[in-house]
């Protein structure tokens, strides 16, 4: 290893670790096992060169041989109070210098560790976490057609269920992103994935709409932290020439999550026999099985993450030299063994560390437990607030505001269009369906038994006398200004069926789902309802083909981003992040105008695939550049804040774009194109990070 790693003094805040009797943890180029300089981690003891025993946490505190005196007293000694003051009052300039030196040295160490088995193992583990995020986006959209019937949802409730996940992810992105800079990447990711798994599991069993909504909200809060943590975590194990490419490869797991959700929905939801019920109070239909299966990637990520270490960069940024060194040695040794060079020794003896700017408050043991937790939470909250405000400091303010604009415009257009596409397809399908509607006027039907399916019909000014409607299904049936006299309705299952301004005389309804809201301005004289079906009755068979089409469309749309993922991974380190980001945004902007020509179902599907395949490259570039523009101690805080803004923009985009379905195509297309054009222009004003060490 370079001499610079071994010939540093204590004035540079570097502390070699004490060697062990069997050769030591740290090995120099020619003195393995003979390094007697001491250092220790959280629960170790050691002796310095003057054989003075020191004890306590390894926080980078200068030893007696590094200063102008000893900790024990005597002429020129530093008192305990002065030493404490000196540790706390580290100047910003010195901290900045330490961080710059650490960044350079850390990059050189990663070069020695190489890229191999360890990074690929971590790649698949973090990929599962990113896959869980991709799944979460699709879950509600796939279950909504079934859940709305199962829970009798109104239109406002359906809209809230569709947006609640985004609200949860918005909160989660900010919360877990900020915590990851304070308590560690791995620990924060484990917590947020656990919350997602638990509430995803509960949401598959709860019956009421309110409790289901609450569980999906908390599930979103949990998974919201995965994107900012995963990209920051993985980037800190990658050398600069590998970072752009392999972070882009990691993005593919979001696509895999969408494919997994589409495939599982396609496989499970239409199999309506996969259900059971306990009376009328508890029903467990196939869509709930799908919700349960969608929690598997998150559970698998938790299990795999337990075998992975914390980011060594996080440890070194917080003064934990020994922990960071041991993880880097693990990375080196794992890669060398896999490459067939187990004899290669990790030659780094010391690594630059940065003294923590502040620590959690020290609370006495005589303080009540609740007070200890309150003070720790208050201290942690202050540190998070300070970290967030640092992103708007003069040094980062311009970068933060530019990134906010790019994240907002891209999210507004992307999520707005991707939700608008399926809604437009549904609208086209509805128009086609309505074009086949049969209309009957002034018909008179007497003594007739209806025991077959009635579908897509309108009956006006009819008269029905002594007719029987037995064991039949009514789908999209409308009766207007009609009279039903002495009619008998038994075992009726209905979908989108209404009676408007009708009169019922001496009629009987037995075991039907014709509830009050299906009778609009109707008069019922001497009519009786017996044993009405409780709750909302699911009848999937009518929507069987439509369900398959929705899953197939989403499957194709998700799969279409594969070429964009591959291109961005191969070119990210060759053409640069900003060219990739701006270029992809401009091409996406142009592709929006092709939507004007999508007047058929197949045409809209093709345009959906085209737009998704192009825009994914800009998302990958934005993730990479966001990771690289902030220093390690603010990285996940900034990323989490920007990702939270992204989800807010998604909610606004979805709400605005949906309001134009069936009204006009021009405004959504102009909104999306304008936002993408603005985002691509602002992206060119960001600093290029290709070829730079990770701050």
XYZ file of C-alpha atoms in Angstrom:
695
model
C 0.000 0.000 0.000
C 1.078 3.602 -0.507
C 3.357 5.053 2.120
C 0.752 7.714 2.756
C -1.376 5.152 4.510
C 1.369 4.185 6.935
C 3.382 7.353 7.504
C 0.705 9.615 8.941
C 0.871 11.257 12.348
C -1.678 11.522 15.105
C -2.117 15.206 14.246
C -3.966 13.981 11.145
C -6.561 12.255 13.368
C -5.571 8.782 12.244
C -5.320 6.027 14.780
C -3.760 2.697 13.940
C -5.284 -0.297 15.539
C -3.406 -2.354 18.077
C -1.939 -5.537 16.625
C -2.921 -8.906 17.932
C -0.580 -11.655 18.960
C -1.308 -13.785 15.939
C -0.257 -11.233 13.440
C -2.656 -8.368 13.997
C -5.718 -7.099 12.159
C -3.801 -4.491 10.234
C -0.910 -5.620 8.093
C 1.720 -3.339 6.655
C 3.652 -4.160 3.518
C 6.429 -5.876 5.437
C 5.576 -5.744 9.127
C 2.479 -7.811 9.473
C 1.628 -8.283 13.075
C 4.254 -5.821 14.388
C 2.162 -2.674 14.456
C 2.005 -1.780 18.146
C 0.160 1.493 17.890
C -3.078 1.221 19.801
C -6.676 1.869 19.029
C -9.923 0.245 20.008
C -13.591 0.220 19.240
C -16.630 0.411 21.419
C -15.729 -2.118 24.054
C -11.959 -2.552 23.807
C -9.046 -1.607 25.997
C -5.473 -0.942 24.952
C -2.176 0.664 25.870
C -0.554 3.572 24.165
C 3.147 3.828 23.504
C 3.802 5.206 27.027
C 1.924 2.233 28.521
C -0.825 4.492 29.821
C -4.053 2.548 30.051
C -6.975 4.244 28.326
C -10.494 2.979 28.131
C -13.789 3.927 26.543
C -15.377 4.383 23.133
C -13.169 4.686 20.097
C -14.066 8.233 19.045
C -10.792 9.453 17.566
C -9.668 11.146 20.806
C -5.960 12.068 20.601
C -3.734 9.857 22.701
C -1.120 11.122 25.079
C 1.679 10.820 22.552
C -0.053 13.029 20.029
C -0.364 16.210 22.026
C 1.785 18.508 24.106
C 1.201 16.764 27.363
C -0.640 13.841 28.827
C -4.180 13.280 29.900
C -2.934 12.413 33.345
C -1.755 15.883 34.313
C 1.649 17.504 34.822
C 3.236 20.483 33.111
C 1.465 21.399 29.902
C -1.206 18.745 30.424
C -4.675 19.134 29.017
C -7.402 19.094 31.612
C -10.456 16.942 31.124
C -12.664 20.006 30.621
C -10.325 21.565 28.079
C -10.007 18.237 26.252
C -13.781 17.901 26.072
C -14.074 21.454 24.792
C -11.415 20.752 22.195
C -13.227 17.618 20.974
C -16.551 19.406 20.608
C -15.288 22.644 19.109
C -13.781 21.230 15.932
C -13.839 23.935 13.289
C -15.873 23.491 10.129
C -12.769 24.075 8.051
C -10.937 21.191 9.736
C -13.922 18.884 9.338
C -14.160 19.787 5.677
C -10.469 19.062 5.213
C -10.823 15.726 6.999
C -13.761 14.765 4.780
C -11.835 15.619 1.621
C -8.867 13.528 2.750
C -11.159 10.653 3.696
C -12.901 10.810 0.302
C -9.609 10.542 -1.572
C -8.238 7.782 0.611
C -11.528 5.863 0.599
C -11.557 5.858 -3.196
C -8.028 4.405 -3.262
C -9.024 1.722 -0.758
C -12.033 0.736 -2.878
C -9.681 0.392 -5.832
C -7.567 -2.049 -3.795
C -10.660 -3.964 -2.665
C -11.761 -4.366 -6.260
C -15.229 -5.096 -7.614
C -16.348 -8.674 -7.243
C -18.359 -11.177 -5.251
C -19.068 -8.879 -2.323
C -20.559 -6.078 -4.461
C -22.612 -8.558 -6.473
C -23.952 -10.157 -3.282
C -24.938 -6.748 -1.954
C -26.398 -5.920 -5.369
C -28.933 -8.756 -5.157
C -29.758 -8.062 -1.508
C -30.437 -4.364 -2.101
C -32.175 -5.285 -5.329
C -34.800 -7.148 -3.319
C -35.444 -3.989 -1.289
C -35.790 -1.933 -4.475
C -38.031 -4.639 -5.923
C -40.307 -4.305 -2.879
C -40.681 -0.590 -3.676
C -41.631 -1.379 -7.268
C -44.212 -3.906 -6.104
C -45.769 -1.417 -3.681
C -46.513 1.044 -6.485
C -48.580 -1.549 -8.370
C -50.423 -3.323 -5.527
C -53.323 -0.936 -5.027
C -53.865 -0.432 -8.753
C -54.224 -4.178 -9.278
C -56.493 -4.877 -6.292
C -58.690 -1.782 -6.666
C -61.175 -3.294 -9.180
C -61.802 -6.186 -6.756
C -61.435 -4.263 -3.493
C -63.913 -1.582 -4.541
C -66.612 -4.236 -4.878
C -65.537 -6.203 -1.827
C -65.630 -3.081 0.373
C -68.453 -1.181 -1.380
C -66.179 1.749 -2.180
C -67.524 5.028 -3.497
C -65.627 7.062 -6.101
C -63.972 9.373 -3.495
C -62.905 6.335 -1.447
C -61.423 4.685 -4.529
C -59.411 7.807 -5.290
C -58.109 7.974 -1.730
C -57.089 4.319 -1.780
C -55.203 4.909 -5.009
C -53.254 7.886 -3.611
C -52.706 6.780 -0.012
C -49.597 4.754 -0.850
C -47.951 7.818 -2.380
C -48.667 9.853 0.746
C -47.164 7.113 2.901
C -44.086 6.821 0.705
C -43.649 10.589 0.805
C -43.495 10.547 4.612
C -41.315 7.429 4.660
C -38.779 8.786 2.154
C -38.115 11.863 4.266
C -38.189 10.081 7.639
C -35.968 7.094 6.847
C -33.656 9.076 4.596
C -32.917 11.478 7.434
C -32.494 8.687 9.991
C -30.092 6.754 7.751
C -27.554 9.566 8.046
C -27.761 9.372 11.844
C -28.193 5.703 12.781
C -26.797 3.967 9.697
C -27.938 2.750 6.289
C -28.374 -0.922 7.132
C -30.263 -0.396 10.378
C -32.646 2.153 8.832
C -33.314 -0.114 5.855
C -34.075 -3.065 8.124
C -36.557 -0.984 10.127
C -38.397 0.437 7.123
C -38.619 -2.954 5.379
C -39.930 -4.531 8.583
C -42.676 -1.924 8.862
C -43.623 -2.515 5.235
C -43.749 -6.293 5.717
C -45.845 -6.178 8.886
C -48.504 -3.815 7.565
C -48.610 -5.444 4.132
C -49.382 -8.699 5.955
C -52.107 -7.094 8.077
C -53.677 -5.335 5.083
C -54.376 -8.671 3.409
C -56.572 -9.792 6.325
C -58.365 -6.667 7.595
C -61.968 -6.352 6.394
C -62.960 -2.723 6.834
C -62.064 0.008 4.375
C -60.646 2.318 7.063
C -58.324 -0.312 8.526
C -57.207 -1.414 5.054
C -56.466 2.223 4.190
C -54.504 2.652 7.428
C -52.436 -0.481 6.811
C -51.612 0.542 3.239
C -50.608 3.990 4.492
C -48.158 2.558 7.035
C -46.931 0.020 4.501
C -46.101 2.952 2.228
C -44.380 4.792 5.073
C -42.174 1.750 5.538
C -41.194 1.151 1.927
C -40.761 4.877 1.246
C -37.256 4.806 2.669
C -35.966 2.043 0.422
C -34.955 4.110 -2.631
C -32.873 6.825 -0.883
C -31.194 4.302 1.421
C -30.539 1.600 -1.181
C -28.784 3.894 -3.659
C -26.727 5.642 -0.980
C -25.818 2.347 0.674
C -24.696 0.648 -2.548
C -22.800 3.683 -3.859
C -20.506 3.594 -0.817
C -19.159 0.189 -1.876
C -18.463 1.213 -5.496
C -15.315 2.760 -6.978
C -15.828 5.793 -9.202
C -15.365 4.001 -12.541
C -18.024 1.413 -11.550
C -20.522 3.641 -9.751
C -22.673 4.948 -12.598
C -22.930 1.621 -14.379
C -23.744 -0.542 -11.374
C -26.201 1.897 -9.808
C -28.002 1.795 -13.165
C -27.994 -2.011 -13.134
C -29.497 -1.797 -9.643
C -32.409 0.216 -11.075
C -33.481 -2.875 -12.996
C -34.900 -4.359 -9.801
C -37.602 -1.688 -9.740
C -38.636 -3.002 -13.167
C -38.459 -6.576 -11.859
C -40.771 -5.552 -9.003
C -43.338 -4.294 -11.506
C -43.074 -7.495 -13.545
C -43.428 -9.592 -10.377
C -46.556 -7.683 -9.318
C -48.102 -7.975 -12.793
C -47.340 -11.691 -13.033
C -48.692 -12.435 -9.558
C -51.864 -10.436 -10.241
C -52.304 -12.257 -13.531
C -51.773 -15.610 -11.807
C -53.732 -15.111 -8.582
C -56.530 -12.540 -8.779
C -58.610 -14.123 -11.579
C -58.600 -17.482 -9.718
C -61.630 -16.633 -7.645
C -61.812 -20.075 -6.113
C -58.755 -19.186 -4.000
C -60.929 -17.740 -1.270
C -62.850 -18.622 1.845
C -65.342 -16.931 4.109
C -66.593 -17.236 7.651
C -70.244 -16.361 7.416
C -70.989 -12.933 5.984
C -68.681 -11.132 8.419
C -65.289 -12.323 7.165
C -64.318 -12.880 3.544
C -60.870 -13.630 2.161
C -60.878 -13.383 -1.617
C -58.110 -14.006 -4.119
C -57.062 -10.348 -4.287
C -56.090 -10.613 -0.618
C -53.868 -13.584 -1.462
C -52.190 -11.320 -4.025
C -51.595 -8.614 -1.391
C -49.992 -11.228 0.867
C -47.711 -12.533 -1.899
C -46.587 -8.978 -2.687
C -44.978 -8.757 0.762
C -42.525 -11.571 -0.069
C -39.785 -9.388 -1.669
C -39.676 -7.212 1.433
C -39.456 -10.231 3.745
C -36.719 -11.772 1.585
C -34.774 -8.496 1.631
C -34.885 -8.423 5.451
C -33.568 -11.975 5.688
C -30.754 -11.336 3.215
C -29.824 -7.939 4.664
C -29.000 -9.524 8.019
C -25.955 -11.110 6.369
C -24.671 -7.754 5.049
C -22.524 -5.230 6.969
C -23.098 -1.543 7.545
C -21.571 0.942 5.107
C -17.903 1.455 6.112
C -18.122 5.019 4.856
C -20.848 5.713 7.413
C -18.607 4.398 10.193
C -15.607 6.431 9.076
C -17.702 9.586 8.786
C -18.726 9.052 12.410
C -15.271 8.426 13.852
C -15.548 4.623 14.070
C -12.250 3.652 12.522
C -12.062 0.014 13.576
C -15.555 -0.939 12.404
C -15.034 0.706 9.032
C -11.619 -0.929 8.554
C -12.896 -4.418 9.328
C -15.734 -4.123 6.797
C -13.370 -2.909 4.082
C -11.074 -5.834 4.878
C -14.079 -8.156 4.536
C -14.848 -6.651 1.115
C -11.203 -7.067 0.030
C -10.826 -10.634 1.264
C -14.181 -11.767 -0.183
C -13.317 -10.409 -3.614
C -9.756 -11.737 -3.612
C -10.856 -15.246 -2.629
C -13.476 -15.239 -5.375
C -10.856 -14.166 -7.913
C -8.491 -16.937 -6.860
C -6.020 -14.719 -4.988
C -6.564 -15.574 -1.305
C -2.914 -14.807 -0.574
C -3.380 -11.099 -1.291
C -3.247 -9.153 1.972
C -5.289 -6.041 2.741
C -2.363 -3.645 3.143
C -4.218 -0.666 4.623
C -3.177 0.001 8.212
C -5.012 3.228 9.023
C -7.886 5.149 7.480
C -8.788 8.774 7.908
C -11.782 9.294 10.178
C -13.941 12.334 10.786
C -14.772 13.344 14.320
C -18.544 13.397 14.864
C -19.878 16.924 14.896
C -22.263 16.102 17.715
C -23.473 13.058 19.556
C -26.679 12.074 21.267
C -26.990 13.647 24.679
C -25.444 11.775 27.581
C -28.237 10.884 29.990
C -27.563 9.817 33.536
C -28.616 6.400 34.767
C -30.832 7.952 37.442
C -33.059 9.575 34.798
C -36.468 7.889 34.295
C -36.691 5.630 31.262
C -39.389 7.708 29.547
C -37.324 10.839 30.031
C -34.268 9.164 28.513
C -36.201 8.218 25.389
C -37.761 11.669 25.166
C -34.379 13.379 25.353
C -32.847 10.985 22.825
C -35.709 11.569 20.403
C -35.463 15.335 20.869
C -31.703 15.226 20.292
C -32.110 13.053 17.214
C -34.808 15.370 15.845
C -32.531 18.380 16.256
C -29.717 16.599 14.441
C -32.040 15.625 11.577
C -33.307 19.194 11.299
C -29.744 20.477 11.270
C -28.808 17.993 8.557
C -31.766 19.018 6.403
C -31.005 22.716 6.798
C -27.412 21.983 5.784
C -28.731 20.909 2.367
C -29.885 24.520 1.938
C -26.634 26.044 3.151
C -24.818 28.377 0.710
C -22.594 25.505 -0.415
C -25.497 23.239 -1.484
C -28.434 25.630 -1.878
C -28.201 26.023 -5.648
C -27.737 22.289 -6.190
C -30.684 21.444 -3.925
C -33.092 23.862 -5.608
C -32.072 22.690 -9.075
C -32.539 19.057 -8.110
C -35.906 19.858 -6.519
C -37.078 21.333 -9.826
C -35.799 18.356 -11.858
C -37.286 15.752 -9.489
C -40.625 17.582 -9.418
C -40.991 18.045 -13.178
C -39.971 14.485 -13.999
C -42.238 12.937 -11.380
C -45.193 15.157 -12.289
C -45.022 14.158 -15.947
C -44.019 10.502 -15.531
C -46.525 9.440 -12.871
C -49.246 11.642 -14.335
C -48.878 10.057 -17.770
C -48.395 6.470 -16.589
C -51.680 6.630 -14.639
C -53.421 8.580 -17.397
C -52.493 5.892 -19.971
C -54.478 3.033 -18.344
C -57.376 5.376 -17.622
C -57.449 6.401 -21.255
C -57.397 2.745 -22.286
C -60.321 2.072 -19.930
C -62.139 5.065 -21.414
C -61.582 3.748 -24.940
C -62.840 0.335 -23.821
C -65.898 1.947 -22.240
C -66.654 3.897 -25.395
C -66.426 0.718 -27.430
C -68.619 -1.106 -24.895
C -71.186 1.688 -24.876
C -71.305 1.631 -28.660
C -72.734 -1.892 -28.398
C -75.476 -0.924 -25.924
C -78.948 -2.104 -26.924
C -81.907 0.193 -26.238
C -85.530 -0.978 -25.799
C -88.419 1.497 -25.671
C -92.064 1.047 -24.573
C -91.870 -2.733 -24.375
C -94.645 -4.651 -22.613
C -93.604 -7.954 -21.028
C -96.097 -10.175 -19.144
C -95.759 -13.621 -17.454
C -92.163 -14.102 -18.596
C -89.347 -15.754 -16.604
C -85.858 -14.251 -17.008
C -83.164 -16.722 -15.925
C -80.258 -15.686 -18.116
C -77.702 -12.893 -18.057
C -78.878 -9.390 -18.920
C -76.030 -7.168 -20.069
C -75.423 -3.730 -21.569
C -79.041 -2.758 -22.154
C -81.210 0.301 -21.601
C -84.986 -0.144 -21.151
C -87.172 2.978 -21.279
C -90.889 3.386 -20.582
C -91.462 -0.363 -20.242
C -94.251 -2.218 -18.464
C -93.550 -5.555 -16.742
C -96.443 -7.544 -15.272
C -96.139 -10.762 -13.262
C -92.599 -11.407 -14.512
C -89.963 -13.459 -12.687
C -86.256 -12.583 -12.575
C -84.602 -15.725 -11.190
C -80.961 -16.614 -10.549
C -79.554 -14.165 -13.053
C -76.788 -11.607 -13.429
C -77.360 -8.043 -14.457
C -74.396 -6.124 -15.799
C -74.617 -2.506 -16.985
C -78.414 -2.585 -17.045
C -80.502 0.595 -16.811
C -84.299 0.733 -16.463
C -85.805 4.215 -16.892
C -89.388 5.377 -16.357
C -90.626 1.777 -16.223
C -93.324 0.018 -14.178
C -92.898 -3.370 -12.457
C -96.193 -4.823 -11.183
C -96.405 -8.094 -9.216
C -92.880 -9.024 -10.258
C -90.607 -11.422 -8.386
C -86.811 -10.955 -8.083
C -84.782 -13.822 -6.587
C -81.025 -14.486 -6.292
C -79.932 -11.472 -8.327
C -76.276 -10.440 -8.709
C -75.793 -7.038 -10.294
C -72.967 -4.838 -11.521
C -73.436 -1.217 -12.590
C -77.197 -1.717 -12.675
C -79.709 1.028 -11.807
C -83.459 1.693 -11.807
C -84.234 5.363 -12.500
C -87.635 6.929 -11.917
C -89.302 3.511 -11.892
C -92.418 2.323 -10.052
C -92.660 -1.046 -8.246
C -96.131 -2.302 -7.294
C -96.650 -5.411 -5.109
C -93.214 -6.782 -6.034
C -90.949 -9.035 -3.962
C -87.151 -9.000 -3.745
C -85.616 -12.139 -2.228
C -81.857 -12.697 -1.746
C -80.724 -9.930 -4.107
C -77.982 -7.322 -4.019
C -80.340 -4.610 -5.299
C -79.633 -2.125 -2.537
C -81.280 1.248 -2.039
C -78.642 3.202 -3.957
C -79.586 1.274 -7.109
C -83.091 2.800 -7.007
C -82.855 6.429 -8.133
C -86.060 8.475 -7.627
C -88.141 5.312 -7.615
C -91.533 4.614 -5.994
C -92.123 1.330 -4.170
C -95.738 0.491 -3.321
C -96.458 -2.642 -1.243
C -93.066 -4.060 -2.242
C -90.942 -6.190 0.075
C -87.204 -6.943 0.438
C -86.380 -10.258 2.129
C -82.939 -11.665 3.003
C -80.991 -9.086 1.068
C -77.373 -10.090 0.427
C -75.122 -8.478 3.009
C -72.175 -6.345 1.985
C -70.963 -6.065 -1.568
C -70.963 -9.203 -3.651
C -67.957 -9.924 -5.820
C -68.746 -11.195 -9.267
C -65.523 -11.460 -11.195
C -66.568 -13.545 -14.139
C -67.986 -10.580 -16.031
C -64.638 -8.763 -15.820
C -62.468 -11.815 -16.423
C -61.138 -10.751 -19.824
C -60.789 -7.109 -18.790
C -58.753 -8.131 -15.724
C -56.333 -10.121 -17.826
C -55.975 -7.173 -20.206
C -55.112 -4.741 -17.398
C -52.409 -7.055 -16.015
C -51.067 -7.701 -19.491
C -50.856 -3.970 -20.255
C -48.951 -3.258 -17.057
C -46.685 -6.240 -17.701
C -45.806 -4.929 -21.159
C -45.348 -1.367 -19.913
C -42.950 -2.501 -17.207
C -41.034 -4.860 -19.466
C -40.608 -2.078 -22.018
C -38.169 -0.234 -19.745
C -35.634 -3.068 -20.066
C -33.886 -1.603 -23.156
C -33.672 1.799 -21.471
C -32.156 0.229 -18.367
C -29.509 -1.587 -20.398
C -28.596 1.470 -22.483
C -28.318 3.725 -19.426
C -26.122 1.209 -17.580
C -23.737 0.812 -20.507
C -23.470 4.532 -21.312
C -23.749 6.198 -17.887
C -19.994 6.276 -17.277
C -19.174 6.942 -20.931
C -21.307 9.958 -21.834
C -21.895 11.317 -18.335
C -24.862 11.662 -16.015
C -26.099 15.041 -17.244
C -26.090 14.124 -20.934
C -27.988 10.968 -20.118
C -30.499 12.853 -17.947
C -31.094 15.770 -20.302
C -31.021 13.688 -23.486
C -33.516 11.128 -22.227
C -35.834 13.883 -20.936
C -35.802 15.656 -24.322
C -36.592 12.445 -26.226
C -39.360 11.659 -23.701
C -40.740 15.162 -24.257
C -40.873 14.595 -28.020
C -42.474 11.156 -27.581
C -45.348 12.760 -25.648
C -46.686 14.350 -28.821
C -47.147 10.934 -30.426
C -49.938 10.397 -27.898
C -52.138 12.570 -30.075
C -52.303 9.688 -32.543
C -53.262 7.009 -29.989
C -56.945 6.521 -30.745
C -57.082 2.763 -30.338
C -56.346 0.422 -27.461
C -53.352 -1.178 -29.175
C -52.006 2.235 -30.157
C -52.158 3.514 -26.588
C -50.378 0.398 -25.311
C -47.579 0.842 -27.853
C -47.127 4.495 -26.887
C -47.093 3.565 -23.196
C -44.227 1.158 -23.845
C -42.342 3.740 -25.919
C -42.619 6.451 -23.275
C -41.608 4.120 -20.423
C -38.621 2.730 -22.300
C -37.248 6.197 -23.059
C -37.894 7.917 -19.740
C -36.303 5.232 -17.552
C -32.808 6.343 -18.609
C -33.415 9.825 -17.199
C -34.624 8.343 -13.906
C -31.496 6.213 -13.625
C -29.267 9.212 -14.315
C -31.159 11.317 -11.770
C -30.681 8.672 -9.073
C -26.947 8.489 -9.757
C -26.352 12.237 -9.863
C -28.365 12.787 -6.655
C -26.226 10.239 -4.817
C -22.995 11.845 -6.022
C -23.813 15.512 -5.411
C -24.074 15.311 -1.616
C -21.506 14.303 1.017
C -21.912 11.073 2.936
C -23.229 12.658 6.126
C -26.070 14.374 4.212
C -26.586 11.940 1.331
C -29.666 9.997 2.416
C -31.218 13.072 4.062
C -31.052 14.982 0.777
C -32.083 11.968 -1.309
C -35.001 11.242 1.032
C -36.197 14.847 0.903
C -36.041 14.894 -2.907
C -37.793 11.523 -3.135
C -40.548 12.810 -0.831
C -40.969 15.782 -3.175
C -41.150 13.287 -6.038
C -44.108 11.513 -4.414
C -45.874 14.829 -3.802
C -45.442 15.695 -7.480
C -46.782 12.232 -8.358
C -49.969 12.866 -6.360
C -50.471 16.242 -8.072
C -49.749 14.805 -11.511
C -52.121 11.872 -11.060
C -54.919 14.100 -9.721
C -54.591 16.678 -12.511
C -54.150 14.258 -15.390
C -57.057 12.019 -14.319
C -59.425 14.989 -14.395
C -58.916 15.268 -18.176
C -59.742 11.634 -19.020
C -62.510 11.620 -21.618
C -62.381 15.417 -21.957
C -59.214 16.271 -23.851
C -55.846 14.799 -24.736
C -54.154 18.078 -25.505
C -53.804 19.497 -21.994
C -52.248 16.402 -20.333
C -49.811 16.061 -23.223
C -48.850 19.735 -23.093
C -48.436 19.603 -19.300
C -46.202 16.543 -19.512
C -44.142 17.836 -22.441
C -43.666 21.233 -20.814
C -42.566 19.697 -17.507
C -40.098 17.362 -19.236
C -38.672 20.216 -21.320
C -38.170 22.325 -18.204
C -36.569 19.400 -16.384
C -34.144 18.662 -19.220
C -33.072 22.318 -19.382
C -32.491 22.543 -15.632
C -30.592 19.245 -15.664
C -27.912 20.799 -17.862
C -27.219 23.370 -15.139
C -26.300 20.725 -12.557
C -22.642 19.871 -11.849
C -21.308 16.839 -13.722
C -20.190 14.133 -11.282
C -18.679 11.591 -13.672
C -15.125 10.664 -12.694
C -15.308 12.311 -9.282
C -14.684 10.614 -5.967
C -17.688 10.125 -3.723
C -17.884 13.082 -1.361
